[in-house]
Short mmCIF file of C-alpha atoms in Angstrom, two decimals:
data_model
loop_
_atom_site.label_atom_id
_atom_site.label_comp_id
_atom_site.label_asym_id
_atom_site.label_seq_id
_atom_site.Cartn_x
_atom_site.Cartn_y
_atom_site.Cartn_z
CA GLY P 1 0.00 0.00 0.00
CA GLU P 2 0.87 3.67 -0.12
CA ASN P 3 3.41 5.13 2.31
CA VAL P 4 3.96 8.86 2.74
CA GLU P 5 7.01 10.36 4.44
CA GLN P 6 7.14 14.00 5.49
CA HIS P 7 10.08 16.23 6.49
CA PRO P 8 10.95 18.12 8.56
CA SER P 9 8.94 17.29 11.65
CA THR P 10 9.45 20.81 12.99
CA LEU P 11 10.36 24.04 11.21
CA SER P 12 11.04 27.43 12.77
CA VAL P 13 11.29 30.55 10.59
CA GLN P 14 11.28 34.30 11.06
CA GLU P 15 8.29 36.28 9.87
CA GLY P 16 8.73 37.14 6.21
CA ASP P 17 10.93 34.15 5.43
CA SER P 18 9.89 31.26 3.20
CA ALA P 19 9.08 27.78 4.46
CA VAL P 20 9.31 24.52 2.52
CA ILE P 21 7.89 21.17 3.59
CA LYS P 22 8.65 18.03 1.61
CA CYS P 23 6.85 14.73 1.19
CA THR P 24 7.63 11.53 -0.68
CA TYR P 25 5.21 8.79 -1.61
CA SER P 26 5.68 5.19 -2.64
CA ASP P 27 2.77 4.28 -4.93
CA SER P 28 3.32 5.56 -8.47
CA ALA P 29 -0.43 5.13 -9.11
CA SER P 30 -1.34 7.84 -6.58
CA ASN P 31 -2.81 10.81 -8.42
CA TYR P 32 -4.07 13.32 -5.87
CA PHE P 33 -1.98 15.16 -3.27
CA PRO P 34 -3.64 17.54 -0.79
CA TRP P 35 -2.07 19.62 1.95
CA TYR P 36 -3.90 20.26 5.20
CA LYS P 37 -3.28 22.84 7.93
CA GLN P 38 -4.24 22.03 11.50
CA GLU P 39 -4.41 24.81 14.06
CA LEU P 40 -4.54 24.19 17.77
CA GLY P 41 -7.89 22.80 18.85
CA LYS P 42 -9.17 22.39 15.31
CA GLY P 43 -9.38 19.66 12.73
CA PRO P 44 -7.22 19.69 9.59
CA GLN P 45 -8.35 22.05 6.83
CA LEU P 46 -7.41 21.79 3.16
CA ILE P 47 -5.19 24.65 2.02
CA ILE P 48 -4.11 23.49 -1.43
CA ASP P 49 -4.06 20.34 -3.53
CA ILE P 50 -2.53 19.12 -6.77
CA ARG P 51 -3.32 16.37 -9.22
CA SER P 52 -0.79 14.22 -11.00
CA ASN P 53 -1.36 15.86 -14.38
CA VAL P 54 -0.05 19.19 -13.04
CA GLY P 55 3.51 20.04 -11.96
CA GLU P 56 2.84 23.16 -9.92
CA LYS P 57 -0.07 25.05 -8.42
CA LYS P 58 -0.10 28.40 -6.66
CA ASP P 59 -2.62 30.20 -4.48
CA GLN P 60 -1.41 33.58 -3.21
CA ARG P 61 1.44 32.88 -0.74
CA ILE P 62 1.28 29.10 -0.95
CA ALA P 63 2.36 26.81 -3.76
CA VAL P 64 2.74 23.09 -4.25
CA THR P 65 5.10 21.35 -6.65
CA LEU P 66 4.95 17.74 -7.78
CA ASN P 67 7.71 15.60 -9.25
CA LYS P 68 6.06 12.36 -10.41
CA THR P 69 9.32 10.78 -11.53
CA ALA P 70 10.92 11.21 -8.14
CA LYS P 71 7.58 10.68 -6.34
CA HIS P 72 7.86 13.74 -4.18
CA PHE P 73 5.85 16.89 -3.66
CA SER P 74 6.50 20.03 -1.66
CA LEU P 75 4.60 22.86 -0.01
CA HIS P 76 6.07 26.33 -0.30
CA ILE P 77 4.91 29.23 1.86
CA THR P 78 6.34 32.65 1.07
CA GLU P 79 6.31 35.80 3.23
CA THR P 80 5.37 33.77 6.28
CA GLN P 81 3.21 35.35 8.97
CA PRO P 82 2.68 34.34 12.62
CA GLU P 83 -0.81 33.08 11.72
CA ASP P 84 0.84 30.50 9.46
CA SER P 85 2.02 28.74 12.62
CA ALA P 86 0.30 25.34 12.69
CA VAL P 87 0.85 21.68 11.89
CA TYR P 88 0.85 20.90 8.18
CA PHE P 89 0.03 17.46 6.76
CA CYS P 90 0.62 16.15 3.28
CA ALA P 91 -1.38 13.24 1.91
CA ALA P 92 -1.59 11.04 -1.14
CA ARG P 93 -4.62 9.32 -2.52
CA ASN P 94 -4.20 5.71 -3.42
CA THR P 95 -6.34 5.32 -6.52
CA GLY P 96 -7.07 1.68 -5.88
CA PHE P 97 -8.54 2.30 -2.43
CA GLN P 98 -9.85 5.85 -2.82
CA LYS P 99 -8.53 6.85 0.59
CA LEU P 100 -6.00 9.40 1.76
CA VAL P 101 -2.70 8.31 3.30
CA PHE P 102 -1.22 11.07 5.46
CA GLY P 103 2.31 12.07 6.39
CA THR P 104 3.34 12.49 10.02
CA GLY P 105 2.99 16.28 9.99
CA THR P 106 5.29 19.30 10.22
CA ARG P 107 4.97 21.78 13.06
CA LEU P 108 5.69 25.22 11.61
CA LEU P 109 6.49 28.07 13.99
CA VAL P 110 6.72 31.58 12.57
CA SER P 111 8.33 34.02 14.97
CA PRO P 112 7.54 37.75 14.76
CA GLU L 1 -16.47 26.46 10.79
CA THR L 2 -16.12 23.57 8.34
CA GLY L 3 -19.73 22.37 8.54
CA VAL L 4 -18.71 19.27 10.50
CA THR L 5 -19.40 19.21 14.23
CA GLN L 6 -18.27 16.68 16.82
CA THR L 7 -19.41 16.07 20.37
CA PRO L 8 -18.16 15.84 22.98
CA ARG L 9 -14.98 17.83 22.42
CA HIS L 10 -13.27 16.19 25.39
CA LEU L 11 -13.94 12.82 27.03
CA VAL L 12 -12.31 11.00 29.93
CA MET L 13 -13.37 7.40 30.46
CA GLY L 14 -12.32 4.36 32.40
CA MET L 15 -11.47 1.10 30.71
CA THR L 16 -14.79 -0.46 31.71
CA ASN L 17 -16.99 2.43 30.53
CA LYS L 18 -19.13 2.62 27.43
CA LYS L 19 -19.35 5.93 25.62
CA SER L 20 -20.20 7.24 22.17
CA LEU L 21 -18.71 9.94 19.96
CA LYS L 22 -21.02 11.85 17.65
CA CYS L 23 -20.34 13.55 14.35
CA GLU L 24 -22.78 15.62 12.30
CA GLN L 25 -22.20 17.22 8.92
CA HIS L 26 -24.28 20.04 7.47
CA LEU L 27 -22.75 19.95 3.99
CA GLY L 28 -25.04 17.51 2.20
CA HIS L 29 -22.18 15.05 1.80
CA ASN L 30 -22.69 11.31 1.43
CA ALA L 31 -19.40 9.89 2.68
CA MET L 32 -18.16 10.08 6.27
CA TYR L 33 -14.91 9.00 7.90
CA TRP L 34 -13.46 8.28 11.32
CA TYR L 35 -9.75 8.92 11.85
CA LYS L 36 -7.51 8.45 14.89
CA GLN L 37 -4.80 11.07 15.44
CA SER L 38 -1.99 10.20 17.86
CA ALA L 39 1.06 12.29 18.61
CA LYS L 40 3.85 12.00 16.04
CA LYS L 41 1.90 9.50 13.93
CA PRO L 42 0.07 9.94 10.64
CA LEU L 43 -3.70 10.21 10.76
CA GLU L 44 -5.00 6.64 10.82
CA LEU L 45 -8.14 5.92 8.85
CA MET L 46 -10.52 3.78 10.90
CA PHE L 47 -13.83 3.58 9.06
CA VAL L 48 -15.45 4.90 5.90
CA TYR L 49 -19.15 5.09 5.19
CA SER L 50 -20.49 5.89 1.73
CA LEU L 51 -24.23 6.29 1.22
CA GLU L 52 -24.65 4.93 4.75
CA GLU L 53 -22.88 1.65 3.92
CA ARG L 54 -19.55 0.81 5.54
CA VAL L 55 -17.00 0.54 2.74
CA GLU L 56 -13.78 0.48 4.73
CA ASN L 57 -12.86 -1.10 8.04
CA ASN L 58 -9.17 -0.59 8.51
CA SER L 59 -8.43 -3.52 10.84
CA VAL L 60 -9.84 -1.64 13.80
CA PRO L 61 -10.34 -3.57 17.08
CA SER L 62 -13.91 -4.55 17.84
CA ARG L 63 -13.95 -2.32 20.93
CA PHE L 64 -14.63 0.48 18.39
CA SER L 65 -18.04 0.14 16.76
CA PRO L 66 -19.23 2.67 14.15
CA GLU L 67 -22.80 3.50 13.29
CA CYS L 68 -24.15 5.63 10.44
CA PRO L 69 -27.94 5.99 10.81
CA ASN L 70 -28.19 8.52 7.95
CA SER L 71 -25.92 10.50 5.67
CA SER L 72 -25.63 13.41 8.13
CA HIS L 73 -24.72 11.53 11.29
CA LEU L 74 -21.90 9.22 12.29
CA PHE L 75 -21.25 7.65 15.67
CA LEU L 76 -18.32 5.80 17.18
CA HIS L 77 -19.32 3.56 20.08
CA LEU L 78 -16.56 2.81 22.54
CA HIS L 79 -16.34 0.00 25.09
CA THR L 80 -13.60 -1.60 27.17
CA LEU L 81 -10.97 0.71 25.72
CA GLN L 82 -7.27 0.58 26.56
CA PRO L 83 -5.02 3.48 27.62
CA GLU L 84 -3.30 3.33 24.21
CA ASP L 85 -6.62 4.29 22.64
CA SER L 86 -6.20 7.79 24.07
CA ALA L 87 -6.01 10.11 21.06
CA LEU L 88 -7.85 12.76 19.07
CA TYR L 89 -10.67 11.20 17.08
CA LEU L 90 -11.51 13.11 13.94
CA CYS L 91 -14.59 12.87 11.78
CA ALA L 92 -14.59 13.99 8.15
CA SER L 93 -17.09 14.12 5.33
CA LYS L 94 -16.88 14.28 1.56
CA ASP L 95 -19.13 14.41 -1.45
CA SER L 96 -18.32 11.05 -3.01
CA LEU L 97 -20.54 11.33 -6.07
CA ALA L 98 -19.06 11.88 -9.52
CA GLY L 99 -17.95 15.49 -9.87
CA GLY L 100 -18.21 16.01 -6.13
CA GLY L 101 -14.57 16.91 -5.66
CA GLU L 102 -11.78 15.43 -3.63
CA THR L 103 -11.84 17.49 -0.45
CA GLN L 104 -12.47 15.92 2.91
CA TYR L 105 -13.86 18.35 5.49
CA PHE L 106 -12.81 17.64 9.05
CA GLY L 107 -14.53 18.33 12.34
CA PRO L 108 -12.63 19.69 15.36
CA GLY L 109 -12.20 16.26 16.90
CA THR L 110 -12.91 14.63 20.25
CA ARG L 111 -9.93 14.45 22.61
CA LEU L 112 -10.25 11.08 24.35
CA LEU L 113 -8.36 10.05 27.47
CA VAL L 114 -8.67 6.47 28.69
CA LEU L 115 -7.63 5.90 32.30
#
């Protein structure tokens, strides 16, 4: 089955810096890769996603890139703000089982 | 607000207790999920219901028993739990029909502590 690895587990940046979180997946048949943000006391919320027929997608300060050959995808946050502080999860959808397999999460701390 | 509510938000129970977690979605979705979230582990899918039928049971111990009486409500019945079952239990919903999109919408979770 699918296996998703996520790095780093924690990431501290200064406000205004960029942050990059990386994930790798094992199943070459996976075709959908969402990123979720989880704030304290809340459930995960989708912030951006990408499908396997696209190499990059951008939404304001966040972007996701996908390298199908290498089976890795990354989340990029530019001009970070303290409200970006949260735990971020990547996931991959295993086409055969139609379910999401999640990474272990990255705790991002943006210091003012 | 994501349109998915969970009650209670916090629960402490002994190993011999029986309790239930409730999830309700106000999004008109037809698929609902239970996940377990433990520290430093990936979210673990427990159960999936689509059109009120269980379509996934991810090797979950029988001390967890799901129930989906209609497309808006999902329950997780708990009995004789173990301390290692302490975790955040998340409910999610999705529109699983063709053209319904990929996004799962999560509730805020129930923080469970088993003593």
